[in-house]
Coordinates of N, CA, C and O in Angstrom, one line a residue:
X1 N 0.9 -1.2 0.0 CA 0.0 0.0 0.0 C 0.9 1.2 0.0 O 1.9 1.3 0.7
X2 N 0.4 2.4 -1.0 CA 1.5 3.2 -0.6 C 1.0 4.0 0.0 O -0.2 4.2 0.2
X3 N 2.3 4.7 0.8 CA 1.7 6.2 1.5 C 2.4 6.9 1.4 O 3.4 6.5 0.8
X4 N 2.3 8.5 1.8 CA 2.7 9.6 1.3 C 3.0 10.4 3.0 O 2.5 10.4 4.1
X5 N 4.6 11.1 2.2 CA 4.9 12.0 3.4 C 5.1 13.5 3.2 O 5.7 13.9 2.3
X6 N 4.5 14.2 4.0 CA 3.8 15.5 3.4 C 4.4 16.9 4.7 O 4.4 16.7 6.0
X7 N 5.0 18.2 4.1 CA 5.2 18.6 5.1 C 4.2 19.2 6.0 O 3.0 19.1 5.6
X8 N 4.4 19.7 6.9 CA 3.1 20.4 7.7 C 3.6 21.9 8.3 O 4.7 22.4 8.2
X9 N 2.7 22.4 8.9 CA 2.0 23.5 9.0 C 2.6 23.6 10.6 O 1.7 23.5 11.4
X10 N 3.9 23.7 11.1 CA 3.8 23.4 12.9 C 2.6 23.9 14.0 O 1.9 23.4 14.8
X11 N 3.1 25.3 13.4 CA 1.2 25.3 14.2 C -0.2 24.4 13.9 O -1.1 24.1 14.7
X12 N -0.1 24.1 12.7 CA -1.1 23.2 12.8 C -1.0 21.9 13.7 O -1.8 21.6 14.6
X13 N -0.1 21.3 13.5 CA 0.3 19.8 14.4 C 0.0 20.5 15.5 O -1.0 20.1 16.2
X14 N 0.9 21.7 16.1 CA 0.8 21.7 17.6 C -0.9 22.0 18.1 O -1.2 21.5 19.2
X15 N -2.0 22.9 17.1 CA -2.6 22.9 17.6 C -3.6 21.3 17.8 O -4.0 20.9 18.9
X16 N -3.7 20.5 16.5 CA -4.3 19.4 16.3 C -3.9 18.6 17.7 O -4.9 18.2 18.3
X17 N -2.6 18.2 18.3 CA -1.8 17.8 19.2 C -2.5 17.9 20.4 O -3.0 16.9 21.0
X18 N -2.7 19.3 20.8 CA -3.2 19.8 21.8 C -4.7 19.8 22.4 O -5.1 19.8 23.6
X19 N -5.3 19.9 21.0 CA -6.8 19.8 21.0 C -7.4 18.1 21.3 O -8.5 17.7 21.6
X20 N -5.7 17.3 20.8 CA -6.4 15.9 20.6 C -7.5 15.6 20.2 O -8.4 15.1 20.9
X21 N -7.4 16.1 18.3 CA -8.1 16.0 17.6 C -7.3 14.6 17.0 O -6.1 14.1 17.3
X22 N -8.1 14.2 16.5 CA -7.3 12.8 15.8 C -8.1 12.1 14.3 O -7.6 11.5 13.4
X23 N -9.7 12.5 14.4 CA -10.4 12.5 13.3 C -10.9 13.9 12.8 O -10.9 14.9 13.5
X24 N -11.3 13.8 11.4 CA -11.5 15.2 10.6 C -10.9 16.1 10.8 O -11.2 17.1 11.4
X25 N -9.3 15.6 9.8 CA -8.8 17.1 10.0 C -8.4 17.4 9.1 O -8.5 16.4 8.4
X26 N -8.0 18.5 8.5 CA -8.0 19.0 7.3 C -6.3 19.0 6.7 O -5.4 19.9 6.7
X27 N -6.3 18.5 6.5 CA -4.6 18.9 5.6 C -5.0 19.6 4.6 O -5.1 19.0 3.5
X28 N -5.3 20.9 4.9 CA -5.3 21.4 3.6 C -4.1 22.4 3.0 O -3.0 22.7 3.5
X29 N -4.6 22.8 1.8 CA -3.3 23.3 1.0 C -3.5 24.3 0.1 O -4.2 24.3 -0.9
X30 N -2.7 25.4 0.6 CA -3.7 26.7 -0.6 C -3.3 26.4 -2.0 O -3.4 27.3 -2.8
X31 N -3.1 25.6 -2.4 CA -3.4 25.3 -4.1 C -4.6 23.9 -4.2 O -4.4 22.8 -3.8
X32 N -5.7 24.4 -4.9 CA -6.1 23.3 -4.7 C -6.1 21.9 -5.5 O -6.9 21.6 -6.5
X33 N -5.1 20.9 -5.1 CA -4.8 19.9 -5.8 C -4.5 18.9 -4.9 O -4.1 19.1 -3.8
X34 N -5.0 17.0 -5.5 CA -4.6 16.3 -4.7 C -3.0 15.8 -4.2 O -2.0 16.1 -4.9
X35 N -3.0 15.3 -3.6 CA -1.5 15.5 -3.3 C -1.0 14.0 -4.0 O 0.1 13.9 -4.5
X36 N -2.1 12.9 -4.1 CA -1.1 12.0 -5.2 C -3.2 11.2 -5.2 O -4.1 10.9 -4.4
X37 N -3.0 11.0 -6.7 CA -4.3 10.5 -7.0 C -4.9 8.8 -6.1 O -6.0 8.6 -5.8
X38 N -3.9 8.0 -5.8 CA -4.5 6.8 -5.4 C -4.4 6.9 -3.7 O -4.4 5.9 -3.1
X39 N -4.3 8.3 -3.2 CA -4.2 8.1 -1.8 C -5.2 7.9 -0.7 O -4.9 7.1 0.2
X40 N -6.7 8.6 -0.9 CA -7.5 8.3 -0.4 C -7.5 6.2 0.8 O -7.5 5.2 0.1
X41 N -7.5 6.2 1.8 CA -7.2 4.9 2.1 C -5.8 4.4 3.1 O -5.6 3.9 4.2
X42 N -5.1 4.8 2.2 CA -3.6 4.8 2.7 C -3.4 6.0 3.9 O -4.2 6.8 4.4
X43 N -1.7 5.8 4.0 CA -1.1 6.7 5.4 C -0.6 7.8 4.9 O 0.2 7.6 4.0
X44 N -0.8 9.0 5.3 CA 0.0 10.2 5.4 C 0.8 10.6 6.5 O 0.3 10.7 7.6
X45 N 2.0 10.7 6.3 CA 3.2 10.8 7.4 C 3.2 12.2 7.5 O 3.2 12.7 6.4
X46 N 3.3 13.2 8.6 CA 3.4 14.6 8.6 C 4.3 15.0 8.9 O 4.3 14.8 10.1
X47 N 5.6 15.5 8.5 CA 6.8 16.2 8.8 C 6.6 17.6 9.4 O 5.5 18.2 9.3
X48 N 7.6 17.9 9.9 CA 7.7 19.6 9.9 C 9.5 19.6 10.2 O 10.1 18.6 10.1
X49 N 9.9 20.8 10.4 CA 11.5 21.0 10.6 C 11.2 21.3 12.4 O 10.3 22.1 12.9
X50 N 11.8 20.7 13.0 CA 11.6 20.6 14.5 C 12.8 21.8 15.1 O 13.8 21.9 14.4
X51 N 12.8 22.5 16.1 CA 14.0 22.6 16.3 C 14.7 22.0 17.6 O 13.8 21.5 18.2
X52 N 15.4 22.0 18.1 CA 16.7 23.4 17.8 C 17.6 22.9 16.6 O 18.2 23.8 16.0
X53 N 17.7 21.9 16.3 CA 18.3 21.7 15.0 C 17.9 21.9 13.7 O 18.6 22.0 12.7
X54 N 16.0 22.1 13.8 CA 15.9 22.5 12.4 C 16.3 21.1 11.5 O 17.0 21.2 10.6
X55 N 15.8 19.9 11.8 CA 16.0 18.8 11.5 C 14.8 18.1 10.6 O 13.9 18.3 11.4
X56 N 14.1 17.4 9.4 CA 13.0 17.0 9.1 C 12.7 15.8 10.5 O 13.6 15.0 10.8
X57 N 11.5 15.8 11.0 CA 11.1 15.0 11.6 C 9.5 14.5 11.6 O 8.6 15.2 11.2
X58 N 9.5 13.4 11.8 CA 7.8 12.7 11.8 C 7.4 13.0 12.7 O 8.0 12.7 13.6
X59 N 6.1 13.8 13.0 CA 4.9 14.3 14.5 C 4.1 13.4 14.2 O 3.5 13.2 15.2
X60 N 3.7 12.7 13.3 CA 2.4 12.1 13.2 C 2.2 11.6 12.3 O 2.9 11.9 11.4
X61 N 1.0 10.6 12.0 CA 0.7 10.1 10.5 C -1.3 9.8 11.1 O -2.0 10.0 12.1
X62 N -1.6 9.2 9.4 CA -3.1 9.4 9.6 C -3.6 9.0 8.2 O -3.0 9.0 7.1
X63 N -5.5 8.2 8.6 CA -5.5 7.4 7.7 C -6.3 8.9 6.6 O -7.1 9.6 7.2
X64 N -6.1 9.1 5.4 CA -6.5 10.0 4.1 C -7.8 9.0 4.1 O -7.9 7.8 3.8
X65 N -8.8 10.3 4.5 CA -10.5 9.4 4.2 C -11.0 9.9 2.7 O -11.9 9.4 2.1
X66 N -10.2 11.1 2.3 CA -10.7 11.7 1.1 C -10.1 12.7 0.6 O -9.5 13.2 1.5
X67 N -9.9 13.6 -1.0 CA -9.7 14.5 -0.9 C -10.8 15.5 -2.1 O -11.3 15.1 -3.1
X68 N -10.8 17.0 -1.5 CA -12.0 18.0 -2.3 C -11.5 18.7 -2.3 O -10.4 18.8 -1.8
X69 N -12.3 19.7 -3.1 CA -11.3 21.3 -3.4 C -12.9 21.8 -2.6 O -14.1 21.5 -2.7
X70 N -12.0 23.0 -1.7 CA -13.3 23.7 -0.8 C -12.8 25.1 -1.2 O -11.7 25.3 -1.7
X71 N -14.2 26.3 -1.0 CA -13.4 27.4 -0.4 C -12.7 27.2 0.9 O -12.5 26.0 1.3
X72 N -12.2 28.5 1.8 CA -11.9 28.3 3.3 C -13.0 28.6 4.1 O -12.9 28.2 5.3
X73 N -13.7 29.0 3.8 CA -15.2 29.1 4.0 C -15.6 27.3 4.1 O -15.2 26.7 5.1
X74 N -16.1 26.9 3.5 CA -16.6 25.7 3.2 C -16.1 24.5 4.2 O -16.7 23.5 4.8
X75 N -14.5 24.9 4.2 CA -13.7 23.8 5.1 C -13.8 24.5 6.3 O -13.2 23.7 7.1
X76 N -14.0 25.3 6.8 CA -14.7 25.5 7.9 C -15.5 25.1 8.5 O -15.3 24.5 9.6
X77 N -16.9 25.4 8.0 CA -17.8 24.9 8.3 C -18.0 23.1 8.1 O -19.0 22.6 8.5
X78 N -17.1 22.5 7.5 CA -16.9 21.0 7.5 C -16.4 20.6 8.8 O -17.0 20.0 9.7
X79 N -14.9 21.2 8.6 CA -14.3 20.8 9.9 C -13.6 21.5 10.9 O -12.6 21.2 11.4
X80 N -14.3 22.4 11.3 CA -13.9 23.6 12.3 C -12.6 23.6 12.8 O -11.6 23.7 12.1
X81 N -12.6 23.4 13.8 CA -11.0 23.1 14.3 C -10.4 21.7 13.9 O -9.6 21.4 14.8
X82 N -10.7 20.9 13.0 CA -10.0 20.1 12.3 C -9.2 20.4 11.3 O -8.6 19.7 10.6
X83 N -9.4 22.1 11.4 CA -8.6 22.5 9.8 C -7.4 23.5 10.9 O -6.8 24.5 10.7
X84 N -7.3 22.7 11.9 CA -5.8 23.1 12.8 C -5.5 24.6 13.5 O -4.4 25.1 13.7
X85 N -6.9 25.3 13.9 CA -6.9 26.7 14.5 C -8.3 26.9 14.8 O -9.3 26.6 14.1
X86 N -8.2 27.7 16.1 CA -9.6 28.1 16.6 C -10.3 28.5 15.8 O -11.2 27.8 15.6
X87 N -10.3 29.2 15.3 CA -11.5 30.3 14.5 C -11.2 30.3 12.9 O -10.3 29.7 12.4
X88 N -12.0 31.0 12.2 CA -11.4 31.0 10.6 C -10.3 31.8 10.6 O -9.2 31.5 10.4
X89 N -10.7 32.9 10.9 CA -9.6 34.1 10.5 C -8.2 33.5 11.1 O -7.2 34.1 10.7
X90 N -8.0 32.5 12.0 CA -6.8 32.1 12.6 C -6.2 30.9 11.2 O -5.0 31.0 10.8
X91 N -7.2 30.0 10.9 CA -6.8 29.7 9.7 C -6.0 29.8 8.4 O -5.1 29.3 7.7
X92 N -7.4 31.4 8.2 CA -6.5 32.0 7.5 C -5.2 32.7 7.6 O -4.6 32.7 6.5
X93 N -4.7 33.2 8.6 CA -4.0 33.5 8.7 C -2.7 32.4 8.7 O -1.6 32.7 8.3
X94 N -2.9 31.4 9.1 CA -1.8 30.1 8.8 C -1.8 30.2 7.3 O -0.9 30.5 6.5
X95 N -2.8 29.8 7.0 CA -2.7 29.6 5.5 C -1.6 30.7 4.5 O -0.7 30.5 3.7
X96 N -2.3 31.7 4.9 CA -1.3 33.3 4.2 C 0.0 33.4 4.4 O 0.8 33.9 3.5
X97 N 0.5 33.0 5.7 CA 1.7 33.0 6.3 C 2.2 31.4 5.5 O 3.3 31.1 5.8
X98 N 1.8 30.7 4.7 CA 2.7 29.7 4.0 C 2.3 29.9 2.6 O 2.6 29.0 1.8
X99 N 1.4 31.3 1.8 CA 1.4 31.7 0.9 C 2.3 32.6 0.6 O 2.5 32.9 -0.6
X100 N 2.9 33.3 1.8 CA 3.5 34.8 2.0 C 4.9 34.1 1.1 O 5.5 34.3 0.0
X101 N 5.2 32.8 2.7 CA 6.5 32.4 2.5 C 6.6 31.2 1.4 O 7.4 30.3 1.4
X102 N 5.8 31.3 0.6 CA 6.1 30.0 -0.4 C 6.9 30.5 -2.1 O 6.9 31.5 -2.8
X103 N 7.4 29.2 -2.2 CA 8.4 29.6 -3.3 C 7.8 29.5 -4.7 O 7.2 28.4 -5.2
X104 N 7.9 30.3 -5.1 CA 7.0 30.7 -6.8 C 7.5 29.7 -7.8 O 8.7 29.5 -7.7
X105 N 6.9 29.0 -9.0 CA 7.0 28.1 -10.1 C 5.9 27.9 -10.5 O 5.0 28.8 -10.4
X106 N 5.9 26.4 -11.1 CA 4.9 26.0 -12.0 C 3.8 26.1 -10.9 O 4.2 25.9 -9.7
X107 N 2.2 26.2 -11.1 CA 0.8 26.2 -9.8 C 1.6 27.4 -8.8 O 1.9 27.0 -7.7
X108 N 1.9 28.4 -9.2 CA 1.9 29.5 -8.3 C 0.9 29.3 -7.5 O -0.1 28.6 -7.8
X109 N 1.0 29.9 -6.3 CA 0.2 29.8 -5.4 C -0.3 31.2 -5.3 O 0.5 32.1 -5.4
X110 N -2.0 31.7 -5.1 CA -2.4 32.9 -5.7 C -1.8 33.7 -4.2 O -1.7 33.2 -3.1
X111 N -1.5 35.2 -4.7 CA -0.8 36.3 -3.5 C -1.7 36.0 -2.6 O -1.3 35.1 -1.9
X112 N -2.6 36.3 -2.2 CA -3.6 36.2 -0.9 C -4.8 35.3 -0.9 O -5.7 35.6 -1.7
X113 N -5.0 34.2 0.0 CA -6.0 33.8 0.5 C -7.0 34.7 0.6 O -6.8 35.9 0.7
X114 N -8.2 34.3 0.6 CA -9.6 35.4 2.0 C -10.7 33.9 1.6 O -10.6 33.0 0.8
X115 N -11.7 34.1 2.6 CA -12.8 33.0 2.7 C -13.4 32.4 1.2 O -13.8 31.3 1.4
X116 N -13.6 32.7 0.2 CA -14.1 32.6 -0.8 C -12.6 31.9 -2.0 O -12.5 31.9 -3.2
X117 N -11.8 31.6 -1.0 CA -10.8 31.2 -2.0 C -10.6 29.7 -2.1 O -10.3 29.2 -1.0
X118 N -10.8 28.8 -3.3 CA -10.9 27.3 -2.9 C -9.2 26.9 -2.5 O -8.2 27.2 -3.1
X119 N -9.5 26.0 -1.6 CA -8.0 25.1 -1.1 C -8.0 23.8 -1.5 O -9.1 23.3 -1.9
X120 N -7.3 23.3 -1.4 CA -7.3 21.4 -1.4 C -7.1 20.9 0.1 O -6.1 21.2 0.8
X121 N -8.2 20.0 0.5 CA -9.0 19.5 1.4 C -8.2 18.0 1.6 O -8.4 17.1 0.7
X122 N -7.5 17.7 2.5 CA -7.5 15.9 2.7 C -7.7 15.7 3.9 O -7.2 16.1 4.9
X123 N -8.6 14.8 3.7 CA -9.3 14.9 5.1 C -8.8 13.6 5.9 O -9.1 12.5 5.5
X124 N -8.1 13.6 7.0 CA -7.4 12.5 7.7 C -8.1 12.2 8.9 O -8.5 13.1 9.6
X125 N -8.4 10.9 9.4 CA -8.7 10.2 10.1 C -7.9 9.0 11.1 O -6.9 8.5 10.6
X126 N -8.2 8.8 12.1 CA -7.2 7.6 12.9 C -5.5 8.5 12.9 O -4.5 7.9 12.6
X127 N -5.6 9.7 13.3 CA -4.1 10.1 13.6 C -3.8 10.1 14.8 O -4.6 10.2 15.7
X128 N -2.2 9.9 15.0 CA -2.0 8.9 15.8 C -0.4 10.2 16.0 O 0.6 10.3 15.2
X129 N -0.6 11.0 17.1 CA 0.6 12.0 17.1 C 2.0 11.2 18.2 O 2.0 10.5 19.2
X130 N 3.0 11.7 17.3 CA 4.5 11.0 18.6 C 4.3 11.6 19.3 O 3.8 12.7 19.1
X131 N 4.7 11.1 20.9 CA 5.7 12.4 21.7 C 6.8 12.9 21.2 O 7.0 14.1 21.1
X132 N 7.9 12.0 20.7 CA 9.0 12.4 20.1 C 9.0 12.7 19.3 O 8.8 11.7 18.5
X133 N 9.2 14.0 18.4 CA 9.5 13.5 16.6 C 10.8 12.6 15.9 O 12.0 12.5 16.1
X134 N 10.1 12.2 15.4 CA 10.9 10.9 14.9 C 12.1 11.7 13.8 O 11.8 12.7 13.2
X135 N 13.4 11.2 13.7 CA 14.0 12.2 12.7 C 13.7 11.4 10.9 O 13.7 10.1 11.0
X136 N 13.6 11.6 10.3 CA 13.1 11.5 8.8 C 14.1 10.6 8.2 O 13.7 9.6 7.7
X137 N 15.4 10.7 8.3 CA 16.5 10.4 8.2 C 16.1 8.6 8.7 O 15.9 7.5 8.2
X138 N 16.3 9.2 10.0 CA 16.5 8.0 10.4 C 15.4 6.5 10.3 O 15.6 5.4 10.8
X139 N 14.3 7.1 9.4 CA 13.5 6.1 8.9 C 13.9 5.6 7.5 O 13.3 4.8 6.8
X140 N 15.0 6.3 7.2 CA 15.4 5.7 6.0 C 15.0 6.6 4.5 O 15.1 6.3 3.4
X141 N 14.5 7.5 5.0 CA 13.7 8.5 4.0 C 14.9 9.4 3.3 O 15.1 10.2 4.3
X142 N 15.8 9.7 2.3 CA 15.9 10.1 2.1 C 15.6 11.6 1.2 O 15.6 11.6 0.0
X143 N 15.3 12.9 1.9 CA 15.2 14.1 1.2 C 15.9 14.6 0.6 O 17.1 14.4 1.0
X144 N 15.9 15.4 -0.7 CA 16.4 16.3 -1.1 C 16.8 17.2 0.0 O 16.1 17.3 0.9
X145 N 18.1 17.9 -0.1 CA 18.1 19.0 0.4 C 17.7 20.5 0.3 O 17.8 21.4 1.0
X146 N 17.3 20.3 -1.3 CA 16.4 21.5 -1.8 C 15.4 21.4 -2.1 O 15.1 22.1 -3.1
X147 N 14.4 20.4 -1.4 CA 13.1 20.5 -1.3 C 12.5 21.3 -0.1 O 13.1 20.8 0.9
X148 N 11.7 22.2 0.4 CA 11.3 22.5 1.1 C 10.5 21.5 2.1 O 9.9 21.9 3.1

């Protein structure tokens, strides 16, 4: 079965973490696309750069129940704080802050979010957060070093 390892949003993990959410949560993505067509089913692994080293590490994984293109509007009201922040406007505001900082190419990512803008939706289930983060490496994964 395959699965897929995807980075994340740290505030998102930490809030999801915290809230000990674990079903309906939103991995979503301001471009709206799926992240690999036969995933629905399978495991999504969630990275982030941890620090103090600034290291890739695993926080968590989760089973992909689906994926849709929403506004942020829409995935809100789906999955409220499943989409990793108290309120919308907190949302959006994660969201913008990895539109601000994202690197331009092919599917540019449009300059600003607002509620009426569609995202790509993967909606995870059965997530299962470490205490430790796991380091990426050391599962055998090798990254590019010029992948974000």
């Amino acid at each position: 079965m395959p699965h897929y390892i995807a980075k994340t949003h740290e505030d998102w993990v930490s809030f999801l973490r915290d809230e000990g959410i674990t079903d309906n949560a939103n991995f979503w993505s301001p471009r709206p696309r799926p992240l690999h067509k036969d995933l629905p089913g399978n495991f999504m692994f969630f990275y982030s750069k941890v620090p103090p080293d600034n290291k890739r590490k695993v926080v968590g994984w989760g089973r992909v129940v689906e994926y849709k293109e929403d506004t942020v509007g829409q995935a809100w009201e789906a999955n409220g704080q499943g989409n990793g922040a108290n309120s919308l406007e907190e949302q959006l505001e994660r969201i913008n802050s990895i539109v601000q900082s994202g690197q331009k190419g092919e599917g540019q990512r449009p300059a600003h979010i607002d509620i009426a803008s569609k995202i790509g939706a993967n909606i995870i289930d059965d997530i299962t957060w470490v205490g430790e983060p796991i380091d990426v490496e050391s599962l055998g994964v090798e990254v590019d070093k010029n992948i974000v």
